[in-house]
PDB file of C-alpha atoms in Angstrom:
ATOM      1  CA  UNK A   1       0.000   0.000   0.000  1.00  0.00           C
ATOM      2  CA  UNK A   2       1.307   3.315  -0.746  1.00  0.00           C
ATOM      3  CA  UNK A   3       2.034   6.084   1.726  1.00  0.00           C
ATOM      4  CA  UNK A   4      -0.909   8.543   2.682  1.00  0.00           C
ATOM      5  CA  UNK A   5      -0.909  12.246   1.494  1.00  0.00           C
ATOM      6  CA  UNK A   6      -0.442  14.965   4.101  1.00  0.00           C
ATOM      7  CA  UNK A   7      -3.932  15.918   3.831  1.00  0.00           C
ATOM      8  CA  UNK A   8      -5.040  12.635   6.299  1.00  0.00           C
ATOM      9  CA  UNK A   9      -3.442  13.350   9.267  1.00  0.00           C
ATOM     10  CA  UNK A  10      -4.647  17.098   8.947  1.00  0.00           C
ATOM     11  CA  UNK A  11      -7.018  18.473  11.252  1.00  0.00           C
ATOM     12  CA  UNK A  12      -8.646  21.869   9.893  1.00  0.00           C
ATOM     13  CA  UNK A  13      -9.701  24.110  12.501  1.00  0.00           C
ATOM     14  CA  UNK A  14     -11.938  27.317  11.435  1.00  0.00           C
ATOM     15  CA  UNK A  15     -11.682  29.807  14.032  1.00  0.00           C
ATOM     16  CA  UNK A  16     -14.430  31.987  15.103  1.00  0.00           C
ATOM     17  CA  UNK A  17     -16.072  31.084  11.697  1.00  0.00           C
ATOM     18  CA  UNK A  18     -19.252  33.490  11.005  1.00  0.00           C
ATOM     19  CA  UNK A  19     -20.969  31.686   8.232  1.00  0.00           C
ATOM     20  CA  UNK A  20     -22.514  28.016   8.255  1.00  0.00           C
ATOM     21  CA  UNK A  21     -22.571  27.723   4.712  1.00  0.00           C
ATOM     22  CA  UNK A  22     -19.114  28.144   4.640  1.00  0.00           C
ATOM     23  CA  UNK A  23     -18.051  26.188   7.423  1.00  0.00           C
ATOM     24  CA  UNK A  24     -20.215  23.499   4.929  1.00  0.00           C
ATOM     25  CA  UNK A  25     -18.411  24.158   2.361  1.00  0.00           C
ATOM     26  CA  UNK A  26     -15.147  23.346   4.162  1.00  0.00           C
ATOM     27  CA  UNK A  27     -16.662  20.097   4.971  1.00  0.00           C
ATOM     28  CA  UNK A  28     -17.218  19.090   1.180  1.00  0.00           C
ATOM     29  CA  UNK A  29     -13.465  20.280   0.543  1.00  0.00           C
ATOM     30  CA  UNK A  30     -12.194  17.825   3.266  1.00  0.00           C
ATOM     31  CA  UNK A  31     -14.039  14.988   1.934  1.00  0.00           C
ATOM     32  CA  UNK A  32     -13.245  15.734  -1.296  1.00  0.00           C
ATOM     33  CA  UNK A  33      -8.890  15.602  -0.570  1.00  0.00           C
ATOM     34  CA  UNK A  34      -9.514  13.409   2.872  1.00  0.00           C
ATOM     35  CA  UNK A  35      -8.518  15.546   5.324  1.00  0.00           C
ATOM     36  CA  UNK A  36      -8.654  13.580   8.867  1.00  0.00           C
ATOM     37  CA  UNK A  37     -11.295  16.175  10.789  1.00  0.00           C
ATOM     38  CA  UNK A  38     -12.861  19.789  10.918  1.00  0.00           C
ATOM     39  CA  UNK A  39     -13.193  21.703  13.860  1.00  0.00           C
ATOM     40  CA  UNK A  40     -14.759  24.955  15.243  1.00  0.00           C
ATOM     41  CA  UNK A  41     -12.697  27.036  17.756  1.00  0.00           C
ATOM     42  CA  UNK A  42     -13.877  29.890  19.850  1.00  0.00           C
ATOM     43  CA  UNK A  43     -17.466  31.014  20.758  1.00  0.00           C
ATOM     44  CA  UNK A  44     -19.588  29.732  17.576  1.00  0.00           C
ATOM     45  CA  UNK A  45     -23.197  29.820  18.648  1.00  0.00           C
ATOM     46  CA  UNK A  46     -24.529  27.936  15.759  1.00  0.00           C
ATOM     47  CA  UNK A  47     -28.601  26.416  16.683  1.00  0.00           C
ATOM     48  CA  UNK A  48     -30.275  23.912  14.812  1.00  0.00           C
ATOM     49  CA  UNK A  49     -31.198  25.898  11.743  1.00  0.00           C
ATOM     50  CA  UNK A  50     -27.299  26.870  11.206  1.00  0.00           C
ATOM     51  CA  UNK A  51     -26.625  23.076  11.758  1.00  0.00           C
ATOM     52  CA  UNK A  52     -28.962  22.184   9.189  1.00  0.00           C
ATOM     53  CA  UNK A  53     -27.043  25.128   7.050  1.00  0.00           C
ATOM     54  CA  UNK A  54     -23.712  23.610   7.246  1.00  0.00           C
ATOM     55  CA  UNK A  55     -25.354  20.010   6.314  1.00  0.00           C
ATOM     56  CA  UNK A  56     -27.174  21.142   3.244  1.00  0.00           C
ATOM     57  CA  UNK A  57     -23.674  23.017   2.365  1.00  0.00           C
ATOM     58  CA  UNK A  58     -21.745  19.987   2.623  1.00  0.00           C
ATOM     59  CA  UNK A  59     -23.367  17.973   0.377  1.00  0.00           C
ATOM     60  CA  UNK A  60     -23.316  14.945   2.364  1.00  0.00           C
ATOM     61  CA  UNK A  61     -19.536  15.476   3.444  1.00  0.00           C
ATOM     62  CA  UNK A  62     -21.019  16.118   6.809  1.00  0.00           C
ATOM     63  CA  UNK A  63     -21.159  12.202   7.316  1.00  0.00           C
ATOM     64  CA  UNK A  64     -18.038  11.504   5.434  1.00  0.00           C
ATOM     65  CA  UNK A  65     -15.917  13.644   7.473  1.00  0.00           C
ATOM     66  CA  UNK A  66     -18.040  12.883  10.768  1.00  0.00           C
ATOM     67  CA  UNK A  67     -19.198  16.810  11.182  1.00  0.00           C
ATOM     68  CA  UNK A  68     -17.670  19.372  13.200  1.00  0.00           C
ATOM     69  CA  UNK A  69     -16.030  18.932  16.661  1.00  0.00           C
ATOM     70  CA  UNK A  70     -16.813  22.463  18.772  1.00  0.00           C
ATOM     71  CA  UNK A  71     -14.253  23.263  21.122  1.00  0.00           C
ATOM     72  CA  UNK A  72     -13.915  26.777  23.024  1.00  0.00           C
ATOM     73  CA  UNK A  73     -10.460  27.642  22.472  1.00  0.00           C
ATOM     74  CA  UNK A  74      -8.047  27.182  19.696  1.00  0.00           C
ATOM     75  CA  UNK A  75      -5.441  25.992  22.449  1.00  0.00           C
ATOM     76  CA  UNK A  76      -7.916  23.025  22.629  1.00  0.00           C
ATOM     77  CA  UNK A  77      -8.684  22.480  19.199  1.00  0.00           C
ATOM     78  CA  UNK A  78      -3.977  21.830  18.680  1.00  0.00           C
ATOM     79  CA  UNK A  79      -3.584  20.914  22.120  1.00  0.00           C
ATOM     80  CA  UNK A  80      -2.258  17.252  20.644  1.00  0.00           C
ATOM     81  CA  UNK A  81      -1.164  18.381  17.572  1.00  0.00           C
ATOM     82  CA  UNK A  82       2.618  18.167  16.414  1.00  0.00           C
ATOM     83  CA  UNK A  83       2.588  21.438  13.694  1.00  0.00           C
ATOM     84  CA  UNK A  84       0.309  24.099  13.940  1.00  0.00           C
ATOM     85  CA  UNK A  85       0.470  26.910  10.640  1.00  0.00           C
ATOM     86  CA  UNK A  86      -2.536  29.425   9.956  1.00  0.00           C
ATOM     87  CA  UNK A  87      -3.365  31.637   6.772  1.00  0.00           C
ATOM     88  CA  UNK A  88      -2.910  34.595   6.455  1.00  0.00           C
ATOM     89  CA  UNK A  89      -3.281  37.001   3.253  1.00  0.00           C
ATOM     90  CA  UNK A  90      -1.442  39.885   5.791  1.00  0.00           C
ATOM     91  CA  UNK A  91       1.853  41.067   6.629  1.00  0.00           C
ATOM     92  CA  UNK A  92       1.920  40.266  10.790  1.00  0.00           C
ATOM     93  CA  UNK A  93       5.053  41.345  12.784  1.00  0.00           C
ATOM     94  CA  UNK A  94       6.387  38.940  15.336  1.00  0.00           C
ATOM     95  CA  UNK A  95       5.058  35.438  13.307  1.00  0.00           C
ATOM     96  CA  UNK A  96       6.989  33.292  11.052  1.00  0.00           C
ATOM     97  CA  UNK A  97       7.665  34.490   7.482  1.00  0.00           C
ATOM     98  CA  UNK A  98       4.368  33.163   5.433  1.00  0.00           C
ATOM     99  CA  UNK A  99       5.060  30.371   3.081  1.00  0.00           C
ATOM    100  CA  UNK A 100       2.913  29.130   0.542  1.00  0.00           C
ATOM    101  CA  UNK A 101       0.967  25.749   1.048  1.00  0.00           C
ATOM    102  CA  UNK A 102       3.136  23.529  -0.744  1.00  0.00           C
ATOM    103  CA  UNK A 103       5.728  25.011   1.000  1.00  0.00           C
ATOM    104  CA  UNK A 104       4.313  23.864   4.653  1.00  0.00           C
ATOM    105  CA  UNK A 105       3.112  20.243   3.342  1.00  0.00           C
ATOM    106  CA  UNK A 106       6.690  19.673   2.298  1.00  0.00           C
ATOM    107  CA  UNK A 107       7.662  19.720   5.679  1.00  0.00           C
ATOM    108  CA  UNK A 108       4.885  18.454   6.968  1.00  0.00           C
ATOM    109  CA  UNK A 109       5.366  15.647   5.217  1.00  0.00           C
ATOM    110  CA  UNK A 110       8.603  14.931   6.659  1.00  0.00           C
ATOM    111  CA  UNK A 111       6.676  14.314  10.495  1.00  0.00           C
ATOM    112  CA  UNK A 112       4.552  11.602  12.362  1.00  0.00           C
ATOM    113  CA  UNK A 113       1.690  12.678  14.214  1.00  0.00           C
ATOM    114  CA  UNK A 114      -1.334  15.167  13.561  1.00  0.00           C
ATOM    115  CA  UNK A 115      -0.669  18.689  12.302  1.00  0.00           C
ATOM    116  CA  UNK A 116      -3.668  21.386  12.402  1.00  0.00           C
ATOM    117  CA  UNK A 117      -4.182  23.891   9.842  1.00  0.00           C
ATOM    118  CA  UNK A 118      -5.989  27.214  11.383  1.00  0.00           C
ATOM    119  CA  UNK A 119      -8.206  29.368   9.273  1.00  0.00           C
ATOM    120  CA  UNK A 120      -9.953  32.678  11.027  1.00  0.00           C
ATOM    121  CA  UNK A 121     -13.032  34.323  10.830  1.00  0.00           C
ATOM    122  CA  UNK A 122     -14.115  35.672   6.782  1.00  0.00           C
ATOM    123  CA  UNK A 123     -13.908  39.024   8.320  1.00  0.00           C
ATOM    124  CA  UNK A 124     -11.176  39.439  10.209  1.00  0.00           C
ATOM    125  CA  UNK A 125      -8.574  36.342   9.489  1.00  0.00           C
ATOM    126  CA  UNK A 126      -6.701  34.938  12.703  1.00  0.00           C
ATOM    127  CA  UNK A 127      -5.845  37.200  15.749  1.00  0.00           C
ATOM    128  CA  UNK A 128      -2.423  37.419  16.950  1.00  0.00           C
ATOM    129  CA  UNK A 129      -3.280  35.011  19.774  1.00  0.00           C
ATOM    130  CA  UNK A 130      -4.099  32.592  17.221  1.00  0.00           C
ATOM    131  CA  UNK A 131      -0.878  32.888  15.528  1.00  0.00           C
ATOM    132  CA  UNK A 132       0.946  32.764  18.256  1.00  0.00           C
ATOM    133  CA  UNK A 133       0.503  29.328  18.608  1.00  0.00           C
ATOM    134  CA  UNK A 134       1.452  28.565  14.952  1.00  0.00           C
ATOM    135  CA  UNK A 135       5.006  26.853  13.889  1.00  0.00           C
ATOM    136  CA  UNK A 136       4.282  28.339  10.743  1.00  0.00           C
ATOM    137  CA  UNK A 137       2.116  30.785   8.452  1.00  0.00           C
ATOM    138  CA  UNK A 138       0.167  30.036   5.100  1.00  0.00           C
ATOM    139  CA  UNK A 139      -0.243  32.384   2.705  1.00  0.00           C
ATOM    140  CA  UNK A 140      -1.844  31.604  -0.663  1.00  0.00           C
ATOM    141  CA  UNK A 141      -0.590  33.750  -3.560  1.00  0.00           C
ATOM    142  CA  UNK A 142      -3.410  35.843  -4.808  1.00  0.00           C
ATOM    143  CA  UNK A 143      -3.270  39.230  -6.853  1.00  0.00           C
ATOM    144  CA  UNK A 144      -1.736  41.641  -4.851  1.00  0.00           C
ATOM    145  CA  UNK A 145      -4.763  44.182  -5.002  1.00  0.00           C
ATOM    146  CA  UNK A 146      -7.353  41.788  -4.182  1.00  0.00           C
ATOM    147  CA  UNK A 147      -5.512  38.894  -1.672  1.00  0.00           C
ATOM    148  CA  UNK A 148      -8.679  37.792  -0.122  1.00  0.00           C
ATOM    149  CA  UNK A 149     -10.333  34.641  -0.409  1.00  0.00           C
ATOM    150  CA  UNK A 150     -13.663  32.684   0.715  1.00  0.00           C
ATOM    151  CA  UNK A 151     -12.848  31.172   3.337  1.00  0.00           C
ATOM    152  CA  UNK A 152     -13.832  27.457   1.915  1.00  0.00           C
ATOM    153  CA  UNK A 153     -11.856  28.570  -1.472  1.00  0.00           C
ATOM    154  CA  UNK A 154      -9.022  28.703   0.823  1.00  0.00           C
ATOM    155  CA  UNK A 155      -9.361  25.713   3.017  1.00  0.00           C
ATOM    156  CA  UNK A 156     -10.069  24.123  -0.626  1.00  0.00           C
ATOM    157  CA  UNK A 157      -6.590  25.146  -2.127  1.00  0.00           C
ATOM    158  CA  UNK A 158      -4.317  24.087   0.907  1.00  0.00           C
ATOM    159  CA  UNK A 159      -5.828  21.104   1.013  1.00  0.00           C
ATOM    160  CA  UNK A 160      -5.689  20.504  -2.818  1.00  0.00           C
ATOM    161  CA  UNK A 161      -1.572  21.243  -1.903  1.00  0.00           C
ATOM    162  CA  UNK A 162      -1.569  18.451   0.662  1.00  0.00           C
ATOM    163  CA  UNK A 163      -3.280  15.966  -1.573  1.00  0.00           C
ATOM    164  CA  UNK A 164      -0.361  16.014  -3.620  1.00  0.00           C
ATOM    165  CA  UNK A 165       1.969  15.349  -0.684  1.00  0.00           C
ATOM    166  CA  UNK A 166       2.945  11.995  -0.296  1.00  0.00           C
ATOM    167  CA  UNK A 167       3.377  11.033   3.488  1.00  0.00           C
ATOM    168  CA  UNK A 168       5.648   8.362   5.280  1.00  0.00           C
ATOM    169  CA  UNK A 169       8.330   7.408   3.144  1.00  0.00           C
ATOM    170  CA  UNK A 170      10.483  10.184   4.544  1.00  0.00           C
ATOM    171  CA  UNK A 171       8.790  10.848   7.425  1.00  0.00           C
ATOM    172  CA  UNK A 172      10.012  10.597  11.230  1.00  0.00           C
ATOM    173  CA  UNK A 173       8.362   7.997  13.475  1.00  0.00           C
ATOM    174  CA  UNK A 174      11.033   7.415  15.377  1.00  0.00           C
ATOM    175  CA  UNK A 175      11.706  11.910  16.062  1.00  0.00           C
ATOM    176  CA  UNK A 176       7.891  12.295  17.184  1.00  0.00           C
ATOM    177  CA  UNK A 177       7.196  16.143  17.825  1.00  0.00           C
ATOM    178  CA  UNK A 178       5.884  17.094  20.883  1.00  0.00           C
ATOM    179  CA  UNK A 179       2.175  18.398  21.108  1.00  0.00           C
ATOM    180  CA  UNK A 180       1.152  21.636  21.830  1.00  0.00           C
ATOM    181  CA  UNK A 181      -0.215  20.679  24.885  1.00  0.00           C
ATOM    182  CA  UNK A 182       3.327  19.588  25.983  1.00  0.00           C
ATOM    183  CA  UNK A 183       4.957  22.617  24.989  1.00  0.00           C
ATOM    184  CA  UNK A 184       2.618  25.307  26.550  1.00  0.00           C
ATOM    185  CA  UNK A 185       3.188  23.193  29.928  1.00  0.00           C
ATOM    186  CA  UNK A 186       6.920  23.526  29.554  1.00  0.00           C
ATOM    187  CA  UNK A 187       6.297  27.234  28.831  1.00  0.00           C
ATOM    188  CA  UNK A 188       4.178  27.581  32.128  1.00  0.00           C
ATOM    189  CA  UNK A 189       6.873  25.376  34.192  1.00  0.00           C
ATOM    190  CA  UNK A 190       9.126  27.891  33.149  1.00  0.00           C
ATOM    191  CA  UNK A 191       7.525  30.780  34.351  1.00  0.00           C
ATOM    192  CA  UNK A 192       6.496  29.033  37.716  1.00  0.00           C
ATOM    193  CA  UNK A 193      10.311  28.449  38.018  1.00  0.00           C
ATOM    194  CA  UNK A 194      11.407  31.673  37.303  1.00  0.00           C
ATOM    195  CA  UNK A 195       8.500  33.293  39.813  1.00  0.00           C
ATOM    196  CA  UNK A 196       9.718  30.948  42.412  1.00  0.00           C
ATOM    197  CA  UNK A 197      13.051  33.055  42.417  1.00  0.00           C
ATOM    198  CA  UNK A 198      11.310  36.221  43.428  1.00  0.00           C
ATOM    199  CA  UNK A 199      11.835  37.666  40.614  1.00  0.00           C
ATOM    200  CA  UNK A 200       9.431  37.107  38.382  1.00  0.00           C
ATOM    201  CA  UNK A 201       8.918  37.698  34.537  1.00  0.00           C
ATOM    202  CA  UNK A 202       8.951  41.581  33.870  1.00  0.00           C
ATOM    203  CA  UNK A 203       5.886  43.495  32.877  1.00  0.00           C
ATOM    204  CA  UNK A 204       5.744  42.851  29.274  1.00  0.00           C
ATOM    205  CA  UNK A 205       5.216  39.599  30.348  1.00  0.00           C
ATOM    206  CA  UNK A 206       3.453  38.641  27.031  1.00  0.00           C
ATOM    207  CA  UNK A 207       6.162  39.260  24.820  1.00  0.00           C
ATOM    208  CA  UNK A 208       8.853  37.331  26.956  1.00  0.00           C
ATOM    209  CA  UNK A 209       6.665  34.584  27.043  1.00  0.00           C
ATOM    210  CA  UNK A 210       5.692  34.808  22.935  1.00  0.00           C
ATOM    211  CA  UNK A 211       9.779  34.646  22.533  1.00  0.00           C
ATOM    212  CA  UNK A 212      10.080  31.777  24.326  1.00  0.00           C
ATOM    213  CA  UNK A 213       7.189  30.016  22.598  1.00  0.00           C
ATOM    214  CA  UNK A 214       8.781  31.171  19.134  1.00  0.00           C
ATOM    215  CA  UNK A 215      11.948  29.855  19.936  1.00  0.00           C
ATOM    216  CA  UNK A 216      10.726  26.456  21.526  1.00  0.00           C
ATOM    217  CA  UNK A 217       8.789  25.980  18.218  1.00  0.00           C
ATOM    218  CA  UNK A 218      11.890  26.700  16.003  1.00  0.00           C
ATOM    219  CA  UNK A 219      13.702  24.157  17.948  1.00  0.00           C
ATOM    220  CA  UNK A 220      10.831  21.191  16.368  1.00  0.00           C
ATOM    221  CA  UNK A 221      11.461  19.707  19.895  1.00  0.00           C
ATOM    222  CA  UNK A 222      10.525  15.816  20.283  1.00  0.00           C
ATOM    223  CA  UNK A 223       8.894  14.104  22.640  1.00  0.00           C
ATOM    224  CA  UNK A 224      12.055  12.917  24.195  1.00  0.00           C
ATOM    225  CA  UNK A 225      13.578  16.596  24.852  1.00  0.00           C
ATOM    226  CA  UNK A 226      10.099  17.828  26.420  1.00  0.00           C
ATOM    227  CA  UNK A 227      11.020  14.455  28.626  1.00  0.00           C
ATOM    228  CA  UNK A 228      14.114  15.708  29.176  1.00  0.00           C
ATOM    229  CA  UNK A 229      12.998  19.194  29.993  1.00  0.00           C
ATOM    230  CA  UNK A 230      10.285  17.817  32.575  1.00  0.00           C
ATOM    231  CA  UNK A 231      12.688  16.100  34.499  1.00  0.00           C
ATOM    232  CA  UNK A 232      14.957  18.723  34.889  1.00  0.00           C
ATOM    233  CA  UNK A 233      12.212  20.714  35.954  1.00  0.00           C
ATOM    234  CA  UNK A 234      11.355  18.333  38.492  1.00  0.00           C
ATOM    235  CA  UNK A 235      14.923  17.976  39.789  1.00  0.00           C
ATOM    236  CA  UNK A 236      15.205  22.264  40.150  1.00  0.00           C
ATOM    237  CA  UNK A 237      11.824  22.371  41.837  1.00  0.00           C
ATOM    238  CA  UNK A 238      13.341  19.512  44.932  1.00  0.00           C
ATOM    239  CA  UNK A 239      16.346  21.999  45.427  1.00  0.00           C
TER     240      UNK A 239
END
């Protein structure tokens, strides 16, 4: 049997997303390339009728893919997840330097475990929370005067990119990347170590804490070196 593409062991998260057709739209592009789930992040009161919205948009990929899996916070939504990117169609300061979508599924590629790909709200796009907690940033080359796309148009082509992205042969099982979940605890260890000196973290707190996170996720670290980095922690926290 051949290797998968990339596009299986994606999860596609739509944060904060405004309009149930689109959301099933997004449904009907997953099913159509195989992406692994969708999920809605953030405070999406959708009732019944938008339910029945996103069905009749999905065209029946509603019960290929399974639905959509509501969770409250995008932290939750990549908590497990290995490689985080979102899109973005704007210049951001303090995020990694957009590539395109084949680009990201190269590397992607390359890794075991699930990797989420994060697409914000049609009006706005991600926050900068949201991209904090990406290894990486998407953007889709577009005209230069008109860079926007529909938000399903956009979950369409990525996924269309990761299709073509044959998974496995190259990739890593053996170099696991640590979650998400892992990393933010070693983040908050950190801090709770370096408040336990009495002196902690300065007032721009935030941005200390958003260098850290950068450079952690540079770093690709495995499941072995969070290990690593727990126990330590434990050892400093006996003295």
């Amino acid at each position: 049997m051949g290797a998968k593409s990339v596009a299986e062991k994606l999860r596609v998260v739509l944060v904060r997303p405004e309009k149930p057709r689109n959301a099933g739209a997004v449904l009907r592009a997953a099913a159509n390339f195989g992406a692994e789930s969708v999920w809605v992040a953030g405070d999406t009161q959708w009732d019944a009728e938008n339910l029945r919205e996103v069905r009749v948009a999905s065209s029946g990929a509603w019960d290929v893919v399974g639905g959509l899996r509501f969770v409250q916070t995008v932290a939750e939504a990549v908590k497990d997840c290995a490689l985080v990117a979102g899109t973005t169609s704007r210049h951001r300061r303090n995020v990694p330097t957009p590539v395109s979508p084949r680009e990201f599924m190269m590397s992607a590629g390359t890794h075991s475990g699930p990797t989420a790909l994060l697409f914000g709200p049609e009006s706005k796009g991600l926050a900068a929370a949201d991209l904090a907690l990406c290894h990486a940033t998407i953007r889709i080359s577009t005209r230069a005067s008109f860079p926007s796309l529909n938000l399903a148009q956009a979950v369409t082509v990525v996924l269309y990119e990761a299709a073509l992205v044959r998974g496995g042969a190259d990739a890593k099982p053996n170099e696991k990347l640590a979650s998400i979940g892992d990393q933010e605890e070693i983040l908050a260890a950190l801090e709770a170590a370096v408040n336990s000196t009495g002196s902690p973290l300065p007032r721009n707190r935030e941005l200390v804490l958003a260098q850290l996170r950068r450079m952690l996720q540079r770093s690709e670290p495995t499941e072995g070196d969070i290990s690593l980095l727990r126990n330590l922690g434990k050892r400093l926290k006996k003295r």
